[in-house]
PDB file of C-alpha atoms in Angstrom:
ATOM      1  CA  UNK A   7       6.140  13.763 -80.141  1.00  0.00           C
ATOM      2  CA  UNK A   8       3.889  10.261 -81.059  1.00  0.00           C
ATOM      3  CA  UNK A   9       7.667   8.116 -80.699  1.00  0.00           C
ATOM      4  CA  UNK A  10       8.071  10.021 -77.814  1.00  0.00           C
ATOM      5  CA  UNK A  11       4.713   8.863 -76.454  1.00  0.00           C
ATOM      6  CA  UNK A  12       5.191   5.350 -78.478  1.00  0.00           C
ATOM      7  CA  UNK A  13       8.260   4.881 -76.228  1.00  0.00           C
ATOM      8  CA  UNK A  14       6.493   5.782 -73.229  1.00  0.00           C
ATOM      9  CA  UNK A  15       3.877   3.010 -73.675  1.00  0.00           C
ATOM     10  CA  UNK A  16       6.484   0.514 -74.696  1.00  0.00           C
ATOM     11  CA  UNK A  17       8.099   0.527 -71.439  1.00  0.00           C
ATOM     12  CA  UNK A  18       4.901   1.280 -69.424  1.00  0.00           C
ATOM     13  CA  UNK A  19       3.422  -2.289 -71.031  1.00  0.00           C
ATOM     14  CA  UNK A  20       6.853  -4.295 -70.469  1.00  0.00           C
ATOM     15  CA  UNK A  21       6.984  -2.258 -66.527  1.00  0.00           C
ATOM     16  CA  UNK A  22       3.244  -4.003 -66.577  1.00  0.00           C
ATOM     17  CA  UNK A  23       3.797  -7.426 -67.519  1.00  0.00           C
ATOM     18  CA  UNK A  24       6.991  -7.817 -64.594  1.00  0.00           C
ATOM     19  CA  UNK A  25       4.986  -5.781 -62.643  1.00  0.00           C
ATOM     20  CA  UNK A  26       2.564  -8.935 -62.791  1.00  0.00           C
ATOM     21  CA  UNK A  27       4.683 -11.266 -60.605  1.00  0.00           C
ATOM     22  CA  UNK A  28       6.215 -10.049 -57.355  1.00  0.00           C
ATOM     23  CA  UNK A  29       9.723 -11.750 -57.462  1.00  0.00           C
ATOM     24  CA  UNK A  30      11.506 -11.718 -54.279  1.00  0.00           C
ATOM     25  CA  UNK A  31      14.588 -13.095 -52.636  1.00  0.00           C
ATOM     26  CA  UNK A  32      15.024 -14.971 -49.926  1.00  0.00           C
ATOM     27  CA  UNK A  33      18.473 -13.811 -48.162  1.00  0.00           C
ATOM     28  CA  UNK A  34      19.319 -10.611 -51.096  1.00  0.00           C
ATOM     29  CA  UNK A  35      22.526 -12.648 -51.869  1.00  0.00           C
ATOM     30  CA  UNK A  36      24.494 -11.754 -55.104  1.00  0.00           C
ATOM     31  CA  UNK A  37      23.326 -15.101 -56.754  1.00  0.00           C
ATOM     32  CA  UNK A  38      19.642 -14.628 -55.623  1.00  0.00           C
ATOM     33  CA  UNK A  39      19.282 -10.952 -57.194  1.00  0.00           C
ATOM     34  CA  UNK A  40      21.327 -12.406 -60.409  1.00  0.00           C
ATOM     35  CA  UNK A  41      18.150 -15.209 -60.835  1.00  0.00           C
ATOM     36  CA  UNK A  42      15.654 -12.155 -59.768  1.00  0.00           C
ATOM     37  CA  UNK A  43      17.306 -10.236 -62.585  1.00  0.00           C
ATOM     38  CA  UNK A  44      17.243 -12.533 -65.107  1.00  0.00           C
ATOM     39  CA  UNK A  45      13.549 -13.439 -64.421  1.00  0.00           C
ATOM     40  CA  UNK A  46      12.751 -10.123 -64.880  1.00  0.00           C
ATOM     41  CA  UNK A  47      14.609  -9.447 -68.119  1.00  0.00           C
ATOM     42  CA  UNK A  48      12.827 -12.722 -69.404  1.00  0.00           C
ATOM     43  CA  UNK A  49       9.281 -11.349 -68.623  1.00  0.00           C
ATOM     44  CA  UNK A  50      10.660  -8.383 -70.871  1.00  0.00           C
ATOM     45  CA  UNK A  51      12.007 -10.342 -73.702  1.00  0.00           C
ATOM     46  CA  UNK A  52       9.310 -12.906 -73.939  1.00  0.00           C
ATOM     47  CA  UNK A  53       5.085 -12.279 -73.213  1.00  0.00           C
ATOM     48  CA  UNK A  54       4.825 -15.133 -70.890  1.00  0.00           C
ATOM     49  CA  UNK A  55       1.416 -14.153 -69.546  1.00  0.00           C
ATOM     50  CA  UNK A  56      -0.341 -16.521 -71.149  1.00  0.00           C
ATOM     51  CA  UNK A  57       1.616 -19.005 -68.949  1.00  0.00           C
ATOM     52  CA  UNK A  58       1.854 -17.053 -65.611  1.00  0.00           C
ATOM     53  CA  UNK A  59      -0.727 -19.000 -63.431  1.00  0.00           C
ATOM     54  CA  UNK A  60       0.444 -17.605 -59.919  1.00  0.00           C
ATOM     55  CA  UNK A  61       2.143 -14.397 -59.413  1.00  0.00           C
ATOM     56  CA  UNK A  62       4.512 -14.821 -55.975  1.00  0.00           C
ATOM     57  CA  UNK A  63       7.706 -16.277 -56.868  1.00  0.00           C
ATOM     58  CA  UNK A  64      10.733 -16.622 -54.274  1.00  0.00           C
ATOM     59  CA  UNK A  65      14.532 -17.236 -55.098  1.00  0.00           C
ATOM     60  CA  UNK A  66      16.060 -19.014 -52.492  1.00  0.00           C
ATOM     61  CA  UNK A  67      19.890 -19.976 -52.645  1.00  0.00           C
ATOM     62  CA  UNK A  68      18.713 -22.693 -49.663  1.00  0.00           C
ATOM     63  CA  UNK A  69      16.439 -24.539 -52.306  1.00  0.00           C
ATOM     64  CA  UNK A  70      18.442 -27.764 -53.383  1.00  0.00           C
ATOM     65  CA  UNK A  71      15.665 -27.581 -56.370  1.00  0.00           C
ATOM     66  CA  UNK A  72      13.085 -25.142 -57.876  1.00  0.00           C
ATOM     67  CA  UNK A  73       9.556 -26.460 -56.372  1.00  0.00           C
ATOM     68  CA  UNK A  74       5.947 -25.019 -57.027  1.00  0.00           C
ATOM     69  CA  UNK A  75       4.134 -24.756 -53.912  1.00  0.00           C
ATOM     70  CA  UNK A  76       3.230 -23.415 -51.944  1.00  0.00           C
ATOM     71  CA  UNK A  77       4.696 -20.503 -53.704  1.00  0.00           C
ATOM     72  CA  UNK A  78       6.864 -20.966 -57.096  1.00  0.00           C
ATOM     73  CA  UNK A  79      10.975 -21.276 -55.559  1.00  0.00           C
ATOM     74  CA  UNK A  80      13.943 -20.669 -57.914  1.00  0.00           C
ATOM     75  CA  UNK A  81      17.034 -22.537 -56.918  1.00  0.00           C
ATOM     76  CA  UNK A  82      20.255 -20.678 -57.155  1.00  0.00           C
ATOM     77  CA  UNK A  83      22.392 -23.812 -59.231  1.00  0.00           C
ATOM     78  CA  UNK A  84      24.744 -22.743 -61.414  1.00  0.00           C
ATOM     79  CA  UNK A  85      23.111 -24.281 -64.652  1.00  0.00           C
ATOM     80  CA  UNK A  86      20.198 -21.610 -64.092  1.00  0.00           C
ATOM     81  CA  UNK A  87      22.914 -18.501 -63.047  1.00  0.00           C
ATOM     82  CA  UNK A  88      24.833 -19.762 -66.587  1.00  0.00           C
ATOM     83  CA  UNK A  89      21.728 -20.347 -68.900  1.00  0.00           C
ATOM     84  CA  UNK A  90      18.930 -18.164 -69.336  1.00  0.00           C
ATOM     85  CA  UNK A  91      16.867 -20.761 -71.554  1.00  0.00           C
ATOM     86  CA  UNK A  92      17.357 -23.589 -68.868  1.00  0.00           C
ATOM     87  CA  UNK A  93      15.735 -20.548 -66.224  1.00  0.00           C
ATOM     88  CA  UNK A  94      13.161 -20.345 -68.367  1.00  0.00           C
ATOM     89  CA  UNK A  95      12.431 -23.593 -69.076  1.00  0.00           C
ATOM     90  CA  UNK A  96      11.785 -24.446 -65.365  1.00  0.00           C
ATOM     91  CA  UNK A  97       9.699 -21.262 -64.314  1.00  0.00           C
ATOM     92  CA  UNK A  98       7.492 -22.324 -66.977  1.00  0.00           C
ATOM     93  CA  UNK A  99       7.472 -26.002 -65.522  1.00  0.00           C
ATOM     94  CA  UNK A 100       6.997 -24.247 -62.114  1.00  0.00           C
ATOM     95  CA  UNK A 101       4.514 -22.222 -63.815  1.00  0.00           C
ATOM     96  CA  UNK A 102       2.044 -25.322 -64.946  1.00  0.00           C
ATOM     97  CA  UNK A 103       2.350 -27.385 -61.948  1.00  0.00           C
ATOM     98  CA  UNK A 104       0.040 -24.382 -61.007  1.00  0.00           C
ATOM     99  CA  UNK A 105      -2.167 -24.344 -64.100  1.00  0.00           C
ATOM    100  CA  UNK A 106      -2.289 -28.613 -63.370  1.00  0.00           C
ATOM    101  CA  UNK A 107      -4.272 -27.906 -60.566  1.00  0.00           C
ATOM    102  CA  UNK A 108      -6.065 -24.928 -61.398  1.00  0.00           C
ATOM    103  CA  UNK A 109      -7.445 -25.486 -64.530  1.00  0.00           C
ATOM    104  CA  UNK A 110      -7.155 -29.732 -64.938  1.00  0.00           C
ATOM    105  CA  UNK A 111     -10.573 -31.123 -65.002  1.00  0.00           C
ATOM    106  CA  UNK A 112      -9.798 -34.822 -63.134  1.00  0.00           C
ATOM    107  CA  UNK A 113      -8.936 -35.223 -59.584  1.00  0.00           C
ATOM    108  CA  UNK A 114      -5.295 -36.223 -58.690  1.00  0.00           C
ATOM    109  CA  UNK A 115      -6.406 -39.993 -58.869  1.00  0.00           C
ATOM    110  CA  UNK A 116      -8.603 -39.715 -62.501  1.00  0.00           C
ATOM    111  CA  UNK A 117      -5.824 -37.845 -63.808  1.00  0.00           C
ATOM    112  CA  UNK A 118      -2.668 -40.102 -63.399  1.00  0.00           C
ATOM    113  CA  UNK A 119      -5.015 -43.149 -64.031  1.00  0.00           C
ATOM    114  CA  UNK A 120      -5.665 -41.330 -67.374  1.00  0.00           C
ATOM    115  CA  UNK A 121      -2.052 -40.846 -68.432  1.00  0.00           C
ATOM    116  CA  UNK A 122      -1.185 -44.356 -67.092  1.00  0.00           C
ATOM    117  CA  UNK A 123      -3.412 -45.935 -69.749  1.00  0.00           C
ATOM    118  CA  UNK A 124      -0.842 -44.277 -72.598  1.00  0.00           C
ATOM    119  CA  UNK A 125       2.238 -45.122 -70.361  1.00  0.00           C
ATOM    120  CA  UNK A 126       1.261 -48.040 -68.621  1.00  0.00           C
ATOM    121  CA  UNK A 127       5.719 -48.694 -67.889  1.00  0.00           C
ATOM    122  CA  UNK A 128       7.544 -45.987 -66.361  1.00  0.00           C
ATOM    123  CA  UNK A 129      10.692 -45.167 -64.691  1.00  0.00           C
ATOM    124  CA  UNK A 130      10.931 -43.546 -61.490  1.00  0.00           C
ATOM    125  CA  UNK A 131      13.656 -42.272 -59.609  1.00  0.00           C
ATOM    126  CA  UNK A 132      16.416 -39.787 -60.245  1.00  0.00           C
ATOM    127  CA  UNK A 133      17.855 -39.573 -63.005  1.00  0.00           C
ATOM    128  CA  UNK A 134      14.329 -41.167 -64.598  1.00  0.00           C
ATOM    129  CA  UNK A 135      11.779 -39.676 -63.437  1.00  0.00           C
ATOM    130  CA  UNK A 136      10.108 -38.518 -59.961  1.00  0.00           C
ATOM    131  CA  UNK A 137      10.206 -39.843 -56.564  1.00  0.00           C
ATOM    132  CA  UNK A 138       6.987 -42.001 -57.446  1.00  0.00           C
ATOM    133  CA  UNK A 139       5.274 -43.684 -60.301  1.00  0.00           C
ATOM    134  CA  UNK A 140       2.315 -40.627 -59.400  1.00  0.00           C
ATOM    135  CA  UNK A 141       4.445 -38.004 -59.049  1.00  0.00           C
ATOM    136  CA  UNK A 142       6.254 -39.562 -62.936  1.00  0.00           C
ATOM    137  CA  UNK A 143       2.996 -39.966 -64.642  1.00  0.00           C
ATOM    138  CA  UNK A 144       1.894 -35.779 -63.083  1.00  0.00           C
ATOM    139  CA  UNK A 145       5.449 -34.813 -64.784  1.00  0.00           C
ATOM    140  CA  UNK A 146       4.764 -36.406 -68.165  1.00  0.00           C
ATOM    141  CA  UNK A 147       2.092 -33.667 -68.795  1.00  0.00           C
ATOM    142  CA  UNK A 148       3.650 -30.831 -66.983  1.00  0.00           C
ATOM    143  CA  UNK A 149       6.993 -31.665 -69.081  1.00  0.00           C
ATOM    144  CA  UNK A 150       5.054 -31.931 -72.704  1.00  0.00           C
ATOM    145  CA  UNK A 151       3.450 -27.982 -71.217  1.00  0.00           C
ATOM    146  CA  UNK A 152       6.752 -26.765 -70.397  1.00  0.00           C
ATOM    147  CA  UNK A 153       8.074 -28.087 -74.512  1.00  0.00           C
ATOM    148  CA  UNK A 154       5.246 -26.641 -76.135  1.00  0.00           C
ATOM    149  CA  UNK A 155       5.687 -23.655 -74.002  1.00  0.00           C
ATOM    150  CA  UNK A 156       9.348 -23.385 -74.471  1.00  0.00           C
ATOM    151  CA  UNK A 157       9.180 -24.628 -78.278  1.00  0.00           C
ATOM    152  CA  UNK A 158       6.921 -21.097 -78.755  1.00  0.00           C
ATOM    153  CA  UNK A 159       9.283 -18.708 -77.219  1.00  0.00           C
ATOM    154  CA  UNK A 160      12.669 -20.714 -78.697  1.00  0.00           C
ATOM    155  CA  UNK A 161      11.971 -22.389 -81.061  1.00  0.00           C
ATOM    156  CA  UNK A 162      11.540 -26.722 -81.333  1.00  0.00           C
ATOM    157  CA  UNK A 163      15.145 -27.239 -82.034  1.00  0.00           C
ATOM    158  CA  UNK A 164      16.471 -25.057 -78.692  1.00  0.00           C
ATOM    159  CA  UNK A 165      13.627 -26.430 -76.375  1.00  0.00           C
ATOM    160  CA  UNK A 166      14.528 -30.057 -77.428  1.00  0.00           C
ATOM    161  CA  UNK A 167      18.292 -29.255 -77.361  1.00  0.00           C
ATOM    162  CA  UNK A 168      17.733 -27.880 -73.429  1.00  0.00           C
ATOM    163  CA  UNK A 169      15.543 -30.333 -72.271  1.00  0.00           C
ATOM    164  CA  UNK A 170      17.300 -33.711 -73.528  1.00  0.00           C
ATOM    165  CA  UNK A 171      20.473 -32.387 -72.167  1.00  0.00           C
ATOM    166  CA  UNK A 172      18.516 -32.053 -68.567  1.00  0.00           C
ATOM    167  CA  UNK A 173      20.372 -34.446 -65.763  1.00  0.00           C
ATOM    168  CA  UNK A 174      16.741 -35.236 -64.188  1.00  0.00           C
ATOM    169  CA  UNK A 175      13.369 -36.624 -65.608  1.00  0.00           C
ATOM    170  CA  UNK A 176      15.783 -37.878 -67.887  1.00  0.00           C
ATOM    171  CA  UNK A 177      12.834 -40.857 -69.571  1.00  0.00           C
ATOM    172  CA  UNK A 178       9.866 -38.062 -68.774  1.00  0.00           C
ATOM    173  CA  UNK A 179      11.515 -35.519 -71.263  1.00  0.00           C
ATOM    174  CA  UNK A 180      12.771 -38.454 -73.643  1.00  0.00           C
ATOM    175  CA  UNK A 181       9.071 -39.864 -73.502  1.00  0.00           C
ATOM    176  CA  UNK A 182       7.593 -36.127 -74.567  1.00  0.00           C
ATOM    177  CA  UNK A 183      10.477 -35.546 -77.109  1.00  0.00           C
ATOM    178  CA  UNK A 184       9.176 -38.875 -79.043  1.00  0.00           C
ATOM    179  CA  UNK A 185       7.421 -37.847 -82.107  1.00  0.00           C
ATOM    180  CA  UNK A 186       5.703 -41.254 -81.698  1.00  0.00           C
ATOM    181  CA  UNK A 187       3.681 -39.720 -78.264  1.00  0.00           C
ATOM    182  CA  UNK A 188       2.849 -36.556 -79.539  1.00  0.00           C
ATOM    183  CA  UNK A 189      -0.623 -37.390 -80.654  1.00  0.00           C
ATOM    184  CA  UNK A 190      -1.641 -38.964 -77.263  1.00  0.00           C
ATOM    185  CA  UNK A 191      -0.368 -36.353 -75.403  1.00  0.00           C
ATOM    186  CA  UNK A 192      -1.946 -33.496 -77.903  1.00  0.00           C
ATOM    187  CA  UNK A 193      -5.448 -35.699 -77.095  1.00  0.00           C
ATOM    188  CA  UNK A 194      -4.773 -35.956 -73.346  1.00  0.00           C
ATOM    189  CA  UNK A 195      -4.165 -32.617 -72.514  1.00  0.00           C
ATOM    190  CA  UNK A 196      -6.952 -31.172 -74.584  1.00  0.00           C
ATOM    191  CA  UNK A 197      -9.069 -33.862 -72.306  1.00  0.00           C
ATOM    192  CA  UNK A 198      -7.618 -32.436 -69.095  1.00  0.00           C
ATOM    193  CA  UNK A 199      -8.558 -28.841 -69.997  1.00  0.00           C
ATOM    194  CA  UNK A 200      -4.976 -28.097 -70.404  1.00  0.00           C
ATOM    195  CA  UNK A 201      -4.314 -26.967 -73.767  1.00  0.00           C
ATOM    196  CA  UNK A 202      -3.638 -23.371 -74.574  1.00  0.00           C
ATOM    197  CA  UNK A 203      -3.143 -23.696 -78.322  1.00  0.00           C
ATOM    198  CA  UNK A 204      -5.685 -21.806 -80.473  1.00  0.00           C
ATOM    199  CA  UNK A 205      -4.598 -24.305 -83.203  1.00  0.00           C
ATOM    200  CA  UNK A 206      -4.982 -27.401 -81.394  1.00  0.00           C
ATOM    201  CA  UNK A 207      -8.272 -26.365 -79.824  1.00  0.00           C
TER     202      UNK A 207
END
């Protein structure tokens, strides 16, 4: 009878913590339901509440790329229907755009003047880095959350592995993977209000 009713609770707790974030699909196509899926069975393998900042997330097989807002959009590519690390890899970087502006202490303009005083030269531009030196600078922390993230559910050599084999933000993830950085970005998100490390706290 108690691993009957320690069952029970087991799934009730993992039914809870998908239950969390409403995943829907855009057009119920065979690819969209196969990224809705494998969400799902992520949020059962891994806790990722501590990383869950906004609950609505959409797959759309029209999105050319996964984007944040106004609600969190899953792209249908094939690297993501192939790979369930590279899925998870960018829901969590979907995941802290949203914690960026939630919890981050500066304003939009404090905040990439911070981060541009550690990397006063960057690249912008696919394969580099964003569309803007701004939008470059917001991805160097957002990147370094999604590694430490990733690095806690993986493992450091698997989240390096996916993220330096990543076709875009090619010098943002090479800039985070430098053990050189890792103190001034350890230091800078701790100033932003950003850190979620008991450790580093």
């Amino acid at each position: 009878m108690r691993s009957l009713f320690v069952l029970v609770f087991f799934f009730l707790s993992a039914f809870s913590s998908v239950a969390k974030v409403d995943i829907t699909t855009a057009n119920q196509s065979a690819k969209e339901q196969k990224i809705k899926s494998d969400l799902e069975a992520l949020h059962l393998q891994y806790d990722l509440s501590p990383w869950i900042y906004t609950h609505k997330v959409l797959v759309d097989q029209g999105a050319k790329v996964p984007y944040s807002h106004p609600v969190i959009t899953m792209s249908t590519q094939k690297k993501y229907l192939e790979d369930k690390i590279k899925l998870l890899s960018t829901y969590l970087h979907e995941q802290f755009h949203w914690h960026v502006i939630i919890n981050g202490k500066p304003n939009i303009e404090e905040y990439r003047a911070r981060i541009k005083q550690d990397f006063p030269i960057v690249k912008v531009g696919f394969p580099y880095g964003s569309r803007d030196e701004g939008s470059t600078l917001s991805h160097i922390v957002v990147c370094y959350l999604e590694y430490i993230a990733l690095a806690e559910l993986v493992g450091k050599q698997k989240a390096q592995e996916n993220l330096s084999t990543n076709r875009y933000y090619k010098w943002v993830y090479a800039t985070i993977l430098d053990p050189k950085n890792e103190k001034k970005l350890d230091r800078m998100i701790k100033e932003f209000g950003l850190e979620f490390r008991t450790s580093k706290l």
